[in-house]
Coordinates of N, CA, C and O in Angstrom, one line a residue:
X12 N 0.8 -1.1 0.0 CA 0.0 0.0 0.0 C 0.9 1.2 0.0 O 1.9 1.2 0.6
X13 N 0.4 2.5 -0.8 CA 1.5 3.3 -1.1 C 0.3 4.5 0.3 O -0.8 4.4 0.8
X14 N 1.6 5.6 0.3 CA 1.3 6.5 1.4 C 0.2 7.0 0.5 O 0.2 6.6 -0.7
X15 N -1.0 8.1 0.8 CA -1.8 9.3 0.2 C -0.6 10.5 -0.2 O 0.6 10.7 0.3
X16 N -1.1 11.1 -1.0 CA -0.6 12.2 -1.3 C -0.3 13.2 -1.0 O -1.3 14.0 -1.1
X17 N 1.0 13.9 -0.6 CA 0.9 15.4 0.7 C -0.7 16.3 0.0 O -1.3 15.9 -1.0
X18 N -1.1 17.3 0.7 CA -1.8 18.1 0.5 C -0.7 19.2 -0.9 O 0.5 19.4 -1.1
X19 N -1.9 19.4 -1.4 CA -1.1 21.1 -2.1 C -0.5 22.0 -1.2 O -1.2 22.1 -0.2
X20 N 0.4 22.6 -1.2 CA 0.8 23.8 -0.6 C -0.3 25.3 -0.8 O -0.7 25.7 -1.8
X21 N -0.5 25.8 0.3 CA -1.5 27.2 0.2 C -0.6 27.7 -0.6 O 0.6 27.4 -0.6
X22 N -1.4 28.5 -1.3 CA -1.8 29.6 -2.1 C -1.7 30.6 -2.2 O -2.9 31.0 -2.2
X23 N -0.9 31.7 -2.3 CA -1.5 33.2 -1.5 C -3.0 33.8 -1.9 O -3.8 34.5 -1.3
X24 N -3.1 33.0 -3.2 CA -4.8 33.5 -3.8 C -5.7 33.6 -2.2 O -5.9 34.5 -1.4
X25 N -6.0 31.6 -2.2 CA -7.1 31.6 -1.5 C -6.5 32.0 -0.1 O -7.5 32.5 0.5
X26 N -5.2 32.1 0.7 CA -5.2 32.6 2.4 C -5.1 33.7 2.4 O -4.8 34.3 1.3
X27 N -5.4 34.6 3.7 CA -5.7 35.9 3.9 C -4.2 36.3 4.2 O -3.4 35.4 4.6
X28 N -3.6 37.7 4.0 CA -2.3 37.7 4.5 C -2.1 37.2 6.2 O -3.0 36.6 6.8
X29 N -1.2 37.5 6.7 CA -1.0 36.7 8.1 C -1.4 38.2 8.9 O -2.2 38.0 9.8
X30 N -0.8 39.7 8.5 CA -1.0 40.9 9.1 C -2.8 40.9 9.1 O -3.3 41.7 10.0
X31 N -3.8 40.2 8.3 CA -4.8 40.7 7.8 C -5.8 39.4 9.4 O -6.9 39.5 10.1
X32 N -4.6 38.4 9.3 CA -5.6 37.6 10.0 C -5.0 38.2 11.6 O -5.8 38.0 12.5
X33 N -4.2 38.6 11.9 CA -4.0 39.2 13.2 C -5.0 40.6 13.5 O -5.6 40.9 14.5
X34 N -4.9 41.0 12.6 CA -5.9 42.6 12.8 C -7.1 41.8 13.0 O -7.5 41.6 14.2
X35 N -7.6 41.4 12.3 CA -9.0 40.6 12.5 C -9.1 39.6 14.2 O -10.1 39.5 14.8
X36 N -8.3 39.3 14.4 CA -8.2 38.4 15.6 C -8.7 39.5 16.9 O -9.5 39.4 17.8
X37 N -7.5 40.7 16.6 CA -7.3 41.8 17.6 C -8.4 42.2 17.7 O -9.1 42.0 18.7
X38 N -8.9 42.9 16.4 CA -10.6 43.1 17.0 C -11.6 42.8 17.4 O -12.5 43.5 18.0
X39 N -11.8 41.6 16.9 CA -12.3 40.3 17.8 C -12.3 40.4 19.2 O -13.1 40.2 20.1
X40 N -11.3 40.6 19.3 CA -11.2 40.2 20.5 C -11.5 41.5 22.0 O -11.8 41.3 23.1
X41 N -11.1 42.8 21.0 CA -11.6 44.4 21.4 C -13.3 44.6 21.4 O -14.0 45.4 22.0
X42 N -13.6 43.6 20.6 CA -15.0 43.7 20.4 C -15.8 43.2 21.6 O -16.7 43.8 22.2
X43 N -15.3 41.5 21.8 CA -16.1 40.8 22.2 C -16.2 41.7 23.6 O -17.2 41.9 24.3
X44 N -14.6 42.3 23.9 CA -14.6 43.0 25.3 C -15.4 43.7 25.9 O -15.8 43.7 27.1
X45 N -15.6 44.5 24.8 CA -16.3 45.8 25.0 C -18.0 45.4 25.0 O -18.8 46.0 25.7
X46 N -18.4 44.4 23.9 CA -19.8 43.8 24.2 C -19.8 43.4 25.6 O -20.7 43.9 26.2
X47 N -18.8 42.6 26.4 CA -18.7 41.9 27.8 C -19.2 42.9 28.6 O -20.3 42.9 29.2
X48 N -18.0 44.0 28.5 CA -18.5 45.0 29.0 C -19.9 45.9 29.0 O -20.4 46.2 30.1
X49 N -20.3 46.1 28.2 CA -21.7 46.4 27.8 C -22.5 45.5 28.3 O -23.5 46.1 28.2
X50 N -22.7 44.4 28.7 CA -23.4 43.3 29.1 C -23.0 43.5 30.7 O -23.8 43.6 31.6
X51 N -21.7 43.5 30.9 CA -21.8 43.4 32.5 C -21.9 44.8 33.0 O -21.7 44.9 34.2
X52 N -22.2 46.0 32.3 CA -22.7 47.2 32.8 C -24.1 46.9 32.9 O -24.7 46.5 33.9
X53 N -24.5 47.0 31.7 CA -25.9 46.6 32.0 C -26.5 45.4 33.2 O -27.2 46.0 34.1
X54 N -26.4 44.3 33.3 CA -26.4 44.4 34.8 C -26.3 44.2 36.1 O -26.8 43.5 37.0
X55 N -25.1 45.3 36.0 CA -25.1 45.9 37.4 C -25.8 46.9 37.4 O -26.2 47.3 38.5
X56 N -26.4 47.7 36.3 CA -27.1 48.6 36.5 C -28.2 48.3 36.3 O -29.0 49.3 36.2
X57 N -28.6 47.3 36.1 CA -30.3 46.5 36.2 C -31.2 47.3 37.3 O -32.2 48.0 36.9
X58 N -30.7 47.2 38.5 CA -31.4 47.3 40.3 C -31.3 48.5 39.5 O -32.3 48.7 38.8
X59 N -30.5 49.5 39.5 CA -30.7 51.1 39.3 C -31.4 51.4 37.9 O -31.4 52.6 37.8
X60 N -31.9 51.0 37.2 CA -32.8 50.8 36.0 C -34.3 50.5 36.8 O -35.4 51.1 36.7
X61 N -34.2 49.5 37.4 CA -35.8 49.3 38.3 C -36.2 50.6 38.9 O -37.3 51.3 38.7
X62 N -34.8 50.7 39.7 CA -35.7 52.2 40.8 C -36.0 53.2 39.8 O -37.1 53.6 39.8
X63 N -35.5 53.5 39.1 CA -35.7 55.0 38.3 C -37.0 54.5 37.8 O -38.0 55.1 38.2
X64 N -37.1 53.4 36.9 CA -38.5 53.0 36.1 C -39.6 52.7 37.0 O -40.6 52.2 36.4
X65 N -39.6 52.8 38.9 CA -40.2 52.6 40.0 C -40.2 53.9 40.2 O -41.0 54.1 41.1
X66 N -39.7 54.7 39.9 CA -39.7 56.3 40.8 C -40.3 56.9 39.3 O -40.5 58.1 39.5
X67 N -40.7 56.6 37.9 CA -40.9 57.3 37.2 C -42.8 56.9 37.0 O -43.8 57.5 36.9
X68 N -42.6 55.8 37.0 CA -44.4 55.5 37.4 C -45.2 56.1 38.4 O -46.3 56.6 38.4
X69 N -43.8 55.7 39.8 CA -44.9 56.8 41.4 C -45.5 57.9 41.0 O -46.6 58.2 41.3
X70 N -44.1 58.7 40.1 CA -44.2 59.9 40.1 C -45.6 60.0 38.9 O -46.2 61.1 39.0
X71 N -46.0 59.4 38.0 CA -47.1 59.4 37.0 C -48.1 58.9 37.9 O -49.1 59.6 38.0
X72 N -48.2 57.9 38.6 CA -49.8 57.8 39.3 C -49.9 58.6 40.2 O -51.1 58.6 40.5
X73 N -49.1 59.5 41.0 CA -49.4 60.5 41.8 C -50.1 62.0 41.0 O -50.8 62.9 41.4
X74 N -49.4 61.8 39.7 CA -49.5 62.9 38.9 C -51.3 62.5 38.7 O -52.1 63.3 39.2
X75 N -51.9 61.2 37.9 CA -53.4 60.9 37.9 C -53.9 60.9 38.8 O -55.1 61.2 38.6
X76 N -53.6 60.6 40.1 CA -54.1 60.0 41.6 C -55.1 61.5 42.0 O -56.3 61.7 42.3
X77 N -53.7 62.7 42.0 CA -54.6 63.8 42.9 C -55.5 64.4 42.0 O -56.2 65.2 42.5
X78 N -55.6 64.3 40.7 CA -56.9 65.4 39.9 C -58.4 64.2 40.5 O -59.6 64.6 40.7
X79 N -57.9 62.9 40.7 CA -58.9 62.0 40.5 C -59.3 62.1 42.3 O -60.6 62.1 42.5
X80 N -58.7 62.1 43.2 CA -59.2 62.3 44.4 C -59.9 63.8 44.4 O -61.0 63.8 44.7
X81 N -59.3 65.2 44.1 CA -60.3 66.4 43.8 C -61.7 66.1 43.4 O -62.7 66.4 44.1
X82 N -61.7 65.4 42.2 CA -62.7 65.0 41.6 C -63.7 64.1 42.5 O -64.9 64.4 42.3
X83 N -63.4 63.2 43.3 CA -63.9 62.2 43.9 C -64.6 63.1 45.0 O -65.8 63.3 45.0
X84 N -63.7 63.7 46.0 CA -64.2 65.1 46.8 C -65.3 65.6 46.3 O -66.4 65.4 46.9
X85 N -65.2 66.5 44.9 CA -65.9 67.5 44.7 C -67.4 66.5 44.0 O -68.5 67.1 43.6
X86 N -67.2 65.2 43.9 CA -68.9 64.6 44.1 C -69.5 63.8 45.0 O -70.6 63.2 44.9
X87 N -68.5 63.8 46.4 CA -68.9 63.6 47.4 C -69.4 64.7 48.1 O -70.1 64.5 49.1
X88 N -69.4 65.5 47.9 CA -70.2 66.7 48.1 C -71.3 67.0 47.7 O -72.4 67.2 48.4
X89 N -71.0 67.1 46.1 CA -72.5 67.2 45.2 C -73.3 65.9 45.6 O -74.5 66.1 45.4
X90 N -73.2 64.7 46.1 CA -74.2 63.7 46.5 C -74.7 63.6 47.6 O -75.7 63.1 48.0
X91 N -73.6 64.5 48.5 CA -74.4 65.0 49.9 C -75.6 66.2 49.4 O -76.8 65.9 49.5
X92 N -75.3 67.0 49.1 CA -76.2 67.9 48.7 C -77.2 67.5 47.9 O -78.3 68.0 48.4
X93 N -77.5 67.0 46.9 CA -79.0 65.7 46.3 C -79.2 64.7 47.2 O -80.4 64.5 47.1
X94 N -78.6 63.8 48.3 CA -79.0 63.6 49.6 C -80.1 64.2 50.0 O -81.2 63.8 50.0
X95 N -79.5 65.7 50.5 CA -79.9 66.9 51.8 C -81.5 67.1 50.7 O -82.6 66.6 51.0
X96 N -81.4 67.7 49.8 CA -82.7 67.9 48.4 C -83.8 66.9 48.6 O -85.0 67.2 48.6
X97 N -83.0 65.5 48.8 CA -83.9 64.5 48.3 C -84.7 64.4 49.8 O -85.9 64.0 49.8
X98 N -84.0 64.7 51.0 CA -84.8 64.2 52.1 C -85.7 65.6 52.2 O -86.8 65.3 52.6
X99 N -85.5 67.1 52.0 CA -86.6 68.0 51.8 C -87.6 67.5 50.7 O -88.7 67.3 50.9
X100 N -87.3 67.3 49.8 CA -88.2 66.8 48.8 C -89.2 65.5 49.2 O -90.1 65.2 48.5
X101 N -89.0 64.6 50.5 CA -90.0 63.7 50.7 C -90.0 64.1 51.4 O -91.2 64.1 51.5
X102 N -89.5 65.0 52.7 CA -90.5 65.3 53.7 C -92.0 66.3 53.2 O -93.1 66.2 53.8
X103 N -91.7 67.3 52.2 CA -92.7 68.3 51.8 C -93.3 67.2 51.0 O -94.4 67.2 51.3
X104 N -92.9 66.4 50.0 CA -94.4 65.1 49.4 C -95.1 64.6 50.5 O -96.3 64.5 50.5
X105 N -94.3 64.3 51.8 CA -95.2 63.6 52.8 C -96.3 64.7 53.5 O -97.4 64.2 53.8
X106 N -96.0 66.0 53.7 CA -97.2 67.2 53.9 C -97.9 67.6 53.5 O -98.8 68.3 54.1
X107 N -97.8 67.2 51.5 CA -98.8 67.6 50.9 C -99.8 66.3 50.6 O -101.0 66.3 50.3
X108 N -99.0 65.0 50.8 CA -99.8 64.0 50.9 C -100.9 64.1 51.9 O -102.1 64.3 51.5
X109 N -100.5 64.1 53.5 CA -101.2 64.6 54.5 C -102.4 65.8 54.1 O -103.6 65.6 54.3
X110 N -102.0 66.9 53.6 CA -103.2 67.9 53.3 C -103.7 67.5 52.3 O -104.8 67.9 52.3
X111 N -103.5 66.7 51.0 CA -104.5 66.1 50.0 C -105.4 64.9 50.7 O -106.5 64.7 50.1
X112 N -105.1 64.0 51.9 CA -106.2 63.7 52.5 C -106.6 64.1 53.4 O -107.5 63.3 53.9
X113 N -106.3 65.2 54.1 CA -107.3 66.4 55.0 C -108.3 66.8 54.1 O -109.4 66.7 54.6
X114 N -108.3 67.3 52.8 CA -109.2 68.0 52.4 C -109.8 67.2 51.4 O -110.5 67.9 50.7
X115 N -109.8 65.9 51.1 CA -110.7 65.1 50.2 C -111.5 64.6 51.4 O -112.7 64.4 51.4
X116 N -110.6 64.5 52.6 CA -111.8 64.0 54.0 C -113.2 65.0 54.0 O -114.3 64.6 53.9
X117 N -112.9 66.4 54.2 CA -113.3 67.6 53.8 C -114.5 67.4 53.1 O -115.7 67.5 53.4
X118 N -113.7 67.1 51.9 CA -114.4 67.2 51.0 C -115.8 66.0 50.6 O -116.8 66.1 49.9
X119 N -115.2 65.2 51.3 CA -116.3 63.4 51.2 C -117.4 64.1 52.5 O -118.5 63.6 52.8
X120 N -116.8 65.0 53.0 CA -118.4 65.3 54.2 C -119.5 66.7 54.1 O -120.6 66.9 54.6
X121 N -118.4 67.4 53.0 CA -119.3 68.0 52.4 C -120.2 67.5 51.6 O -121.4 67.5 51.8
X122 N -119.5 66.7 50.1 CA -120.4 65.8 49.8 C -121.9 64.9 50.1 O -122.9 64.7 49.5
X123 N -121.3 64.5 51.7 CA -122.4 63.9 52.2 C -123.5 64.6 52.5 O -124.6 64.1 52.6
X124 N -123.1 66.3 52.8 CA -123.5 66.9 53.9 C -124.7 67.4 52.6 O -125.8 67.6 53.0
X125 N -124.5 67.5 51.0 CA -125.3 68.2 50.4 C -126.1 67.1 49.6 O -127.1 67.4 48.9
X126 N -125.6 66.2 49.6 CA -126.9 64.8 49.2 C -127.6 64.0 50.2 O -128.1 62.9 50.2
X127 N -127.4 64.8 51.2 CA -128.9 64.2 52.3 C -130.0 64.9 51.9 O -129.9 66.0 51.3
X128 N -131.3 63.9 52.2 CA -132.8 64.7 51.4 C -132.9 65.8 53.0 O -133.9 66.5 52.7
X129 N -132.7 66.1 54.0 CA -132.8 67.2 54.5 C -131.8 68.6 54.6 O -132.0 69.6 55.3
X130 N -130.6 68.5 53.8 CA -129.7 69.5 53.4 C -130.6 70.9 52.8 O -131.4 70.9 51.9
X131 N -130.1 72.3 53.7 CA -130.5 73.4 53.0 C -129.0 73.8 52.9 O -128.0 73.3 53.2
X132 N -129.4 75.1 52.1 CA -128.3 76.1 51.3 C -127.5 76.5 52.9 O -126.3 76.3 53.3
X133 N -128.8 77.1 53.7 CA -128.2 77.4 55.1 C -127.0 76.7 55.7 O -125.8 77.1 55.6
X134 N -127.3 75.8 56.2 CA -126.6 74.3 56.9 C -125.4 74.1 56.2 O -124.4 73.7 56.8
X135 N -125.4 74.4 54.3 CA -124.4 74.0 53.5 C -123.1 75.2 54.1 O -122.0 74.8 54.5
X136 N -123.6 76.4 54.1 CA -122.8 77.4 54.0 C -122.2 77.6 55.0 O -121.1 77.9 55.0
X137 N -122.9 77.4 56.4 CA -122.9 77.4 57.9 C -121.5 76.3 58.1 O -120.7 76.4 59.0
X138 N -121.5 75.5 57.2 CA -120.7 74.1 57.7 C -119.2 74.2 57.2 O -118.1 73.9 57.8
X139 N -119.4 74.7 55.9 CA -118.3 75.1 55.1 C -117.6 76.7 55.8 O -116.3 76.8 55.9
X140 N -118.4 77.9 56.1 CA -117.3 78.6 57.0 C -117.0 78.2 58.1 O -115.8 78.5 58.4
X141 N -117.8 77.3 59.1 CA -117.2 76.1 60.1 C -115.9 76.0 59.9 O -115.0 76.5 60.7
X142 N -115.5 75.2 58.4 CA -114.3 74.2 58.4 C -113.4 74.8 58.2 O -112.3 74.5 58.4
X143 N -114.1 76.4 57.5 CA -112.7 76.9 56.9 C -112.1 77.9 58.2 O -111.0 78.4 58.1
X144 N -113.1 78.3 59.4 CA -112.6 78.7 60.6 C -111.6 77.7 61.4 O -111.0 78.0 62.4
X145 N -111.7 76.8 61.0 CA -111.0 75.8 62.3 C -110.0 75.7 61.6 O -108.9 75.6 62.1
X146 N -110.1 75.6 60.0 CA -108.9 74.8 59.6 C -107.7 76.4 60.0 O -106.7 76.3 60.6
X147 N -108.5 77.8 59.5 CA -107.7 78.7 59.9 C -106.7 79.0 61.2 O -105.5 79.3 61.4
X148 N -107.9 78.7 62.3 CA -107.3 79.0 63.4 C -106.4 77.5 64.0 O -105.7 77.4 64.9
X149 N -106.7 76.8 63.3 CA -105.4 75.6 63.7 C -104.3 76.1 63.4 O -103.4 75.9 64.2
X150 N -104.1 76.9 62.1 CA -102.8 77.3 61.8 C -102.6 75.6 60.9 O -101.4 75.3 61.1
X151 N -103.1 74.8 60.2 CA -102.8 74.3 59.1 C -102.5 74.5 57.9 O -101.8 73.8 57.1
X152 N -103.2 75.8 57.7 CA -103.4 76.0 56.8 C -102.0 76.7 56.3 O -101.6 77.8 56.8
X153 N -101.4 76.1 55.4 CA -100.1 76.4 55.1 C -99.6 76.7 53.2 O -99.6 75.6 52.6
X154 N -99.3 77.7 52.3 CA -99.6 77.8 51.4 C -98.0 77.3 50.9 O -97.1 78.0 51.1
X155 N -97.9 76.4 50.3 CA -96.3 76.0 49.8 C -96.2 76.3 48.0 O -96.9 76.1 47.0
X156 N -95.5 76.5 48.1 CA -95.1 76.6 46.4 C -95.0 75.3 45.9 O -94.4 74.5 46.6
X157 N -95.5 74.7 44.7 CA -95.8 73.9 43.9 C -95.0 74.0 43.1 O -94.6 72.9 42.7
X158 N -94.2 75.0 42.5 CA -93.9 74.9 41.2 C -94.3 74.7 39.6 O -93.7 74.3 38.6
X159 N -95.6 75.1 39.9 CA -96.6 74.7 38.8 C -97.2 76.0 37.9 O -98.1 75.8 37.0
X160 N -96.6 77.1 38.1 CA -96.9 78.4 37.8 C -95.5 78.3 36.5 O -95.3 79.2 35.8

């Protein structure tokens, strides 16, 4: 069995000069450093990247927080006050409820009072300044604004 054949000898065509592959190596190697570096700055400065991006949000929800608490204030107020409205507004329905059946009461005995077969004009009129004396001097008689004008 005979040996194989040496290889060909390189070329200058196809190898890079030898100065061309050292420059290339060097910066390789300047490179990868400086990426390392960039990589191990970044982080160590991770934790100090948190706080700032922690101190830059506080500072934005504090910035939304207080227009929206003013706000919150200023209709806890306004709902106290339609509250305060709404409990005047049923106590005065419940007084005029009260005097709309004072005076249909009133009014169901006048009724009665003028379709009995012994009712005169007299007795009608007599009965009616009656009611409207007592209702007077009770001090019931109270004139409230309606709102209806």
């Amino acid at each position: 069995m005979t040996a194989p054949p040496p290889p060909p000898p390189p070329t200058d065509a196809a190898a890079a000069p030898q100065w061309l592959q050292v420059v290339l190596s060097v910066l390789g190697v300047l490179g990868g450093a400086g990426g390392l570096a960039t990589i191990a700055a970044v982080v160590v400065k991770r934790g100090k990247f948190r706080a700032e991006a922690a101190d830059v949000l506080t500072d934005t929800a504090l910035t939304l927080v207080q227009p929206m608490r003013t706000r919150v204030a200023e209709l806890e107020a306004e709902a106290q006050t339609i509250r305060e409205q709404l409990r005047a507004s049923n106590e005065r329905s419940r007084r005029l409820q009260a005097r709309i059946t004072q005076l249909r009461t009133t009014l169901d005995r006048w009724y009665a009072m003028i379709v009995t077969p012994d009712a005169s004009l007299e007795s009608i009129r007599y009965t009616v300044r009656e009611d409207r004396r007592q209702l007077r001097t009770s001090g019931e008689v109270q004139t409230e604004p309606t709102g209806d004008r």
